[in-house]
C-alpha positions as a Python dict, from the first residue, in 0.01 Angstrom:
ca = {
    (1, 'X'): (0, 0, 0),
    (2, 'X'): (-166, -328, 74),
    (3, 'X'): (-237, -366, -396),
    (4, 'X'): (152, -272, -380),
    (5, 'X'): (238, -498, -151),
    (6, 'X'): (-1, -795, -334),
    (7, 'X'): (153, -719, -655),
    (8, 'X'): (552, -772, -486),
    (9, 'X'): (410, -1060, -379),
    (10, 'X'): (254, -1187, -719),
    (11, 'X'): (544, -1154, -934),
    (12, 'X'): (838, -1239, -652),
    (13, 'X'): (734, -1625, -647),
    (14, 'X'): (709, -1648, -1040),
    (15, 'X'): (1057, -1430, -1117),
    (16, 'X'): (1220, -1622, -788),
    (17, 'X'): (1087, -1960, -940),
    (18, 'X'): (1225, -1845, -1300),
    (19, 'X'): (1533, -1719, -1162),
    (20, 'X'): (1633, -2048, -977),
    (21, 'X'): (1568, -2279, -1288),
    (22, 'X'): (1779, -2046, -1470),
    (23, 'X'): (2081, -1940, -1241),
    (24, 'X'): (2041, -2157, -925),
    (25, 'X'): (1980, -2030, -598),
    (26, 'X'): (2257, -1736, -612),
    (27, 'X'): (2087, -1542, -921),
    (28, 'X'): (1751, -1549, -669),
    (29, 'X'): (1916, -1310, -403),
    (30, 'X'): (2159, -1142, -668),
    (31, 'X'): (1862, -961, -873),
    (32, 'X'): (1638, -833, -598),
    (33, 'X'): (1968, -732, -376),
    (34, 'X'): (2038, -511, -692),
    (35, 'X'): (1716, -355, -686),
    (36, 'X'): (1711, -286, -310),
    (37, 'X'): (1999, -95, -362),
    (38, 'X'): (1968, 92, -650),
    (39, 'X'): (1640, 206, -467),
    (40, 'X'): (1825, 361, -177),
    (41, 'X'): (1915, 611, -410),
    (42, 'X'): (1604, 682, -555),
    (43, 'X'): (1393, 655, -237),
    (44, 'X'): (1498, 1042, -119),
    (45, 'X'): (1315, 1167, -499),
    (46, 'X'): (996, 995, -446),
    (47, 'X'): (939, 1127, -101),
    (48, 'X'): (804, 1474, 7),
    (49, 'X'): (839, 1599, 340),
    (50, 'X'): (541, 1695, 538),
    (51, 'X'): (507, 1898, 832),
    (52, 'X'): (444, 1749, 1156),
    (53, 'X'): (132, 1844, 1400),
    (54, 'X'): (148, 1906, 1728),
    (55, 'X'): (31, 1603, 1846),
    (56, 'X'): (-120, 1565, 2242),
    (57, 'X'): (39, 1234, 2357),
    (58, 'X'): (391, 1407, 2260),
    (59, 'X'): (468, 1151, 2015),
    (60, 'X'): (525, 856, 2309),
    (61, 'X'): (410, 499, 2126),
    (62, 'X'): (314, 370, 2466),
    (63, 'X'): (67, 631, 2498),
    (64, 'X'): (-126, 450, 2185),
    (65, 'X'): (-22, 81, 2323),
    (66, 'X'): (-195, 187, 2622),
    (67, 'X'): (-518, 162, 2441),
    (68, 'X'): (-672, -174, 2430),
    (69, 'X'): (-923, -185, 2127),
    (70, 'X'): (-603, -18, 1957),
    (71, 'X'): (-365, -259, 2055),
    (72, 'X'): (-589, -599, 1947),
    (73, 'X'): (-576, -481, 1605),
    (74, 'X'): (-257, -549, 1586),
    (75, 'X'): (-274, -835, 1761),
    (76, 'X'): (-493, -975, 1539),
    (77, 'X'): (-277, -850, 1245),
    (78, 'X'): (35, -1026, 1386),
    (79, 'X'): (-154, -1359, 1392),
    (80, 'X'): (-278, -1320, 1001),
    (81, 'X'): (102, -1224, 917),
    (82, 'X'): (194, -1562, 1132),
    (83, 'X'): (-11, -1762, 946),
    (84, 'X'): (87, -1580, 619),
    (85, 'X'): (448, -1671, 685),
    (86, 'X'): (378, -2019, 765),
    (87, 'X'): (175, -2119, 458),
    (88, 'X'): (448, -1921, 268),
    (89, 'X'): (731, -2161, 468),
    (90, 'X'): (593, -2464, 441),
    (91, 'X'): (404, -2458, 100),
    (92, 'X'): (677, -2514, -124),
    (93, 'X'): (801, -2811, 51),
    (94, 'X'): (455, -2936, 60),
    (95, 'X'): (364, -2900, -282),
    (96, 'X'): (740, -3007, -429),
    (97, 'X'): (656, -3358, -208),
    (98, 'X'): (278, -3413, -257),
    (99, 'X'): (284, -3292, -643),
    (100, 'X'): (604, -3282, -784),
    (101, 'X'): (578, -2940, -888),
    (102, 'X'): (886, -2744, -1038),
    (103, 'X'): (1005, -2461, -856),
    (104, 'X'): (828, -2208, -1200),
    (105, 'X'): (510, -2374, -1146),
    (106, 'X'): (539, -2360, -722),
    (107, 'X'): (651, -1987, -781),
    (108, 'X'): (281, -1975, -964),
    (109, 'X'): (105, -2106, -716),
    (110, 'X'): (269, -1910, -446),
    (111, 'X'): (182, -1595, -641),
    (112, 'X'): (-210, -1635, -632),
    (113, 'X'): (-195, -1502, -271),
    (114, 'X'): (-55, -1202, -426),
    (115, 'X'): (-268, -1158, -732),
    (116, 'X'): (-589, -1174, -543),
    (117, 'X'): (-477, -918, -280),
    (118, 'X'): (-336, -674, -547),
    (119, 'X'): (-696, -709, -720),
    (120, 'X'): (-966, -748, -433),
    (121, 'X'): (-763, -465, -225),
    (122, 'X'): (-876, -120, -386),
    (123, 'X'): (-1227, -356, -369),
    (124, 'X'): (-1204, -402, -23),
    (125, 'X'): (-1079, -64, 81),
    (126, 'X'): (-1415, 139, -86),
    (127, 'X'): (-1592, -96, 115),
    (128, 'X'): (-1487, -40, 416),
    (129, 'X'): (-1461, 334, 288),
    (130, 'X'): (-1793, 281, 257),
    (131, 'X'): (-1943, 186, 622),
    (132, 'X'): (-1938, 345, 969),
    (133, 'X'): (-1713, 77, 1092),
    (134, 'X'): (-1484, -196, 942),
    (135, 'X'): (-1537, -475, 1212),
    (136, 'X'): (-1794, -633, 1032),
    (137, 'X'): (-1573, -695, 756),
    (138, 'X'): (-1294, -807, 997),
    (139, 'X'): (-1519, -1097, 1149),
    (140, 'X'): (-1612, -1233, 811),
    (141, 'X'): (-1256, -1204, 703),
    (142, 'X'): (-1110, -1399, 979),
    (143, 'X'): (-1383, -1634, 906),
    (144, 'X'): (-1281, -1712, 529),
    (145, 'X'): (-903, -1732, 690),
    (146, 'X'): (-1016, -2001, 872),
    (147, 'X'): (-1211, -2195, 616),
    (148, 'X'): (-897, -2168, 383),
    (149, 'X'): (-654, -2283, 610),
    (150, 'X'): (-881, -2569, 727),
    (151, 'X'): (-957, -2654, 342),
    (152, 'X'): (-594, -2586, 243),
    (153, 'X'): (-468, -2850, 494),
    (154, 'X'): (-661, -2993, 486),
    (155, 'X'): (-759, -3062, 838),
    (156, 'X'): (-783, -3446, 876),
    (157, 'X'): (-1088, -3366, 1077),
    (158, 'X'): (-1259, -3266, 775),
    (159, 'X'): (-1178, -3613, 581),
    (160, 'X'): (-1148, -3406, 257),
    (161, 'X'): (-834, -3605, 33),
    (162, 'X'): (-506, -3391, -54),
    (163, 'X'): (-588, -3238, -388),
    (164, 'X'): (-453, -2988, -630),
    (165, 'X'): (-832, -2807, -655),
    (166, 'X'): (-839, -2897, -256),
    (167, 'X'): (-526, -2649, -255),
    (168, 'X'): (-581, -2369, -520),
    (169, 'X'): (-949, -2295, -334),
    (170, 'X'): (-808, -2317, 31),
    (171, 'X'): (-502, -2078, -111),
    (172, 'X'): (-790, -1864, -293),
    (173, 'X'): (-1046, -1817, 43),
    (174, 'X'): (-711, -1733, 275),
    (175, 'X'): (-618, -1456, 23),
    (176, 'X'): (-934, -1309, -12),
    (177, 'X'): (-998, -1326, 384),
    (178, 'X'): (-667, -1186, 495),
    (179, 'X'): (-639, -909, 253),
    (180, 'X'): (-970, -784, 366),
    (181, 'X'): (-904, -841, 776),
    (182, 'X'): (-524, -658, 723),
    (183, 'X'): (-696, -350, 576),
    (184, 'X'): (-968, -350, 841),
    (185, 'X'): (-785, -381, 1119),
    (186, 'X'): (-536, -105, 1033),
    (187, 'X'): (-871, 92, 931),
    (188, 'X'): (-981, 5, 1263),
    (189, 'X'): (-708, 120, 1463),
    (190, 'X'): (-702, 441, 1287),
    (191, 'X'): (-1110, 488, 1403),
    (192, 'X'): (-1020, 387, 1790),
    (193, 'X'): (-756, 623, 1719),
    (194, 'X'): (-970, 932, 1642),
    (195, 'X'): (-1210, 741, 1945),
    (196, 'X'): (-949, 855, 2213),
    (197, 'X'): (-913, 1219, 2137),
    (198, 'X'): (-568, 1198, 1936),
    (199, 'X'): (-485, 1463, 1740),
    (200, 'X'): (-559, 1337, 1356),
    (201, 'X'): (-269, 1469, 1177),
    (202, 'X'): (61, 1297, 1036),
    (203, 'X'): (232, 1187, 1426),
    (204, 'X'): (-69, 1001, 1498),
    (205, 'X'): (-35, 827, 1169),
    (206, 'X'): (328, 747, 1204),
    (207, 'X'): (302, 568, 1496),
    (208, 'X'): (-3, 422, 1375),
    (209, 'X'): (189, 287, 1049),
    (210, 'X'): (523, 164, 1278),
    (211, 'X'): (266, -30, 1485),
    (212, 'X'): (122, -214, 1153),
    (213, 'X'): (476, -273, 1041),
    (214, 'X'): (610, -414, 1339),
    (215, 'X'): (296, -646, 1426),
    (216, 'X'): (361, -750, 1030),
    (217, 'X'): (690, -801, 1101),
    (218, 'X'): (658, -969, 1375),
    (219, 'X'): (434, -1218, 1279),
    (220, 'X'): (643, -1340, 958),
    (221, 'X'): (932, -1356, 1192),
    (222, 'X'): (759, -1597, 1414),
    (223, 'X'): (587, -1758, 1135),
    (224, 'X'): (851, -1917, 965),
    (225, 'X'): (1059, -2134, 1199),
    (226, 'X'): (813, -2226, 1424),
    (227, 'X'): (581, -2353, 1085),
    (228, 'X'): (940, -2515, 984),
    (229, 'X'): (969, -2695, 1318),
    (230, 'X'): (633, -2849, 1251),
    (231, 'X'): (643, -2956, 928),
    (232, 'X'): (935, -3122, 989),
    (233, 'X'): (769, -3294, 1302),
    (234, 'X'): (409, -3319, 1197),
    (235, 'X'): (331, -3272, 859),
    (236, 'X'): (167, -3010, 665),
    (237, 'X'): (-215, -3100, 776),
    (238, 'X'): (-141, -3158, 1134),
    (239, 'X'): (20, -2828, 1158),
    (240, 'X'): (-276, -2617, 961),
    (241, 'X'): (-447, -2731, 1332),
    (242, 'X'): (-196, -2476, 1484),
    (243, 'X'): (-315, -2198, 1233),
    (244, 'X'): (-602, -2257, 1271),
    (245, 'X'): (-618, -2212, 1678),
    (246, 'X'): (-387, -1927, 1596),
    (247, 'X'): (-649, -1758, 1368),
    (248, 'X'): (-917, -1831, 1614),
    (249, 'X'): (-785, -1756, 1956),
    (250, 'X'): (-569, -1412, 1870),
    (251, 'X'): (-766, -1318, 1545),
    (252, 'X'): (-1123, -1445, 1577),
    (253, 'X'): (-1198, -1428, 1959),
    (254, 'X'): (-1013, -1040, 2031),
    (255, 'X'): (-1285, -955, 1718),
    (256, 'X'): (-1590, -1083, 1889),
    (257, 'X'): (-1446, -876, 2198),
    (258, 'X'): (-1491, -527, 1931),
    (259, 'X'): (-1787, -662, 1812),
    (260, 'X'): (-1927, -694, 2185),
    (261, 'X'): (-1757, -400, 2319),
    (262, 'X'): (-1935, -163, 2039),
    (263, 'X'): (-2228, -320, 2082),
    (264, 'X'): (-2232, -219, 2443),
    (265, 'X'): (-2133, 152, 2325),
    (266, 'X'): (-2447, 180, 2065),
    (267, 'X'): (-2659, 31, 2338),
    (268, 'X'): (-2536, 338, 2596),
    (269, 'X'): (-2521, 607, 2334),
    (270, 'X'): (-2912, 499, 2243),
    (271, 'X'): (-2999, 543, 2594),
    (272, 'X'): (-2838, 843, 2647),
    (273, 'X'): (-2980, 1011, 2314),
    (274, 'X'): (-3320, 905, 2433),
    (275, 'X'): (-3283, 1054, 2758),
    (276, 'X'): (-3200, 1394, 2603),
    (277, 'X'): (-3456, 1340, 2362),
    (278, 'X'): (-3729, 1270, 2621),
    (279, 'X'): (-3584, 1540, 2871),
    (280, 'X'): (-3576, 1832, 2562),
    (281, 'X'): (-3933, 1717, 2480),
    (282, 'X'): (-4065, 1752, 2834),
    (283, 'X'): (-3858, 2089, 2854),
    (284, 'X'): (-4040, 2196, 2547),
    (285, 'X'): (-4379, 2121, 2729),
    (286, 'X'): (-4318, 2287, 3042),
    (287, 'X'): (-4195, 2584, 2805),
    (288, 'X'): (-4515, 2605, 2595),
    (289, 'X'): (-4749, 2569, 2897),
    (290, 'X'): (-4583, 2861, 3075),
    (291, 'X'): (-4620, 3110, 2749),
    (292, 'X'): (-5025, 2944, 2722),
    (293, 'X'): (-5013, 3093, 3103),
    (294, 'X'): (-4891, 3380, 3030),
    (295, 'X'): (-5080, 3453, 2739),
    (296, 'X'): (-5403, 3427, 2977),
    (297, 'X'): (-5275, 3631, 3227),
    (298, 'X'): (-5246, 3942, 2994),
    (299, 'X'): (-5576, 3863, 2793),
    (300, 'X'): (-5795, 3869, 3197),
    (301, 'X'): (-5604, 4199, 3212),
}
């Protein structure tokens, strides 16, 4: 979903950019509104139904909500989504001003996003396939978001000049870090999931998948006035300061709070294997010296 999703967003920029040098800004709603619709017929073919399992929180959302290691996943998905939007908001302005770039060669550069999440996603998701748990890969993630915003800016803390190359890596580390943090924390969610006794059939997946959707949804909704607002106000680089503390405090910081949190849990399940470890072996002791007694009884008789 996530390659599918990187590869809508690859070629929508370029054909958008294409279609407004072409036909103006009408023929860049007129083509994709075609499409939509001519997929609302199609959409009941590709589909097959699946039954539903009895699930034990009775299909209630708030049940899942209720869950807190669940719920900062999406927390942190909504900010990567926000900051998404943003870049995606305020980018073309930026680059139309600072470069005088055509809206084709804008609709490029917009498109990288996409092209290295449709590629570096199926890379990503055997990864995390791969390993026990996908927070790791969430913390470095975030971390590589907030190097490419910074460098993207770029931060005027960071006295690095406005550049094209400044731009294209910035652009480059935020697509690799939030296509790998938006398939781990979805991953994650799914393990917390399975954590808190749900039942793992297709409910617990449904609700799982309307959480992503709204927390994506939500974030791009929020994303794109409120990064208009400051652009407008502040200017491209002061602003990447707000998605940056965005990144940090609802993406980085709820991370470290997994990271600590399992830590704690591997800590307590060591302990507790040890003591059944130590307890079996000194039951396994008393066990053998009983049969050694034994044994001596009968041989005296």
């Amino acid at each position: 979903m996530e390659m599918a999703q990187g590869f809508g967003l690859t070629i929508g920029p370029m054909i958008g950019g294409l279609l407004f040098t072409i036909g103006g800004f009408m023929a860049t709603f007129l083509l994709p509104g075609i499409i939509l619709f001519l997929m609302t017929f199609l959409t009941p073919f590709m589909f097959t139904k699946f039954p539903m399992g009895g699930a034990n929180y009775e299909g209630d959302i708030r049940i899942v909500l209720r869950k807190p290691r669940i719920l900062i996943n999406f927390v942190i998905l909504a900010a990567i989504t926000f900051v998404l939007s943003s870049i995606n908001a305020t980018l073309t302005p930026f680059l139309h001003s600072t470069f005088n770039m055509s809206p084709l060669t804008i609709g490029f550069m917009l498109g990288l996003h996409g092209a290295l999440s449709a590629v570096l996603s199926p890379i990503w998701g055997y990864i995390i396939g791969k390993i026990d748990t996908s927070v790791p890969v969430l913390l470095g993630a975030l971390v590589i978001d907030i190097l490419g915003v910074a460098i993207l800016g770029p931060l005027p803390i960071l006295g690095i000049p406005v550049s094209l190359l400044s731009t294209l890596i910035g652009m480059s580390l935020f697509a690799i870090g939030s296509g790998a943090a938006v398939l781990s924390s979805f991953n994650n969610s799914i393990s917390e999931s399975k954590l808190y006794s749900f039942s793992n059939d297709n409910s617990i997946m449904a609700l799982l998948s309307a959480c992503y959707i709204f927390s994506y949804s939500f974030g791009t909704t929020l994303g794109a006035p409120i990064s208009g607002y400051m652009y407008d106000k502040i200017g491209f680089s002061q602003a990447s300061y707000c998605f940056v503390c965005v990144l940090t405090i609802f993406g980085l910081l709820p991370t470290v709070y997994i990271c600590i949190t399992n830590l704690r849990r591997w800590i307590c399940l060591t302990n507790e294997r040890q003591r059944l470890l130590r307890s079996s072996y000194s039951n396994g002791i008393k066990h053998s010296f009983s049969i050694e007694r034994e044994v001596n009884t009968s041989t005296k008789i």
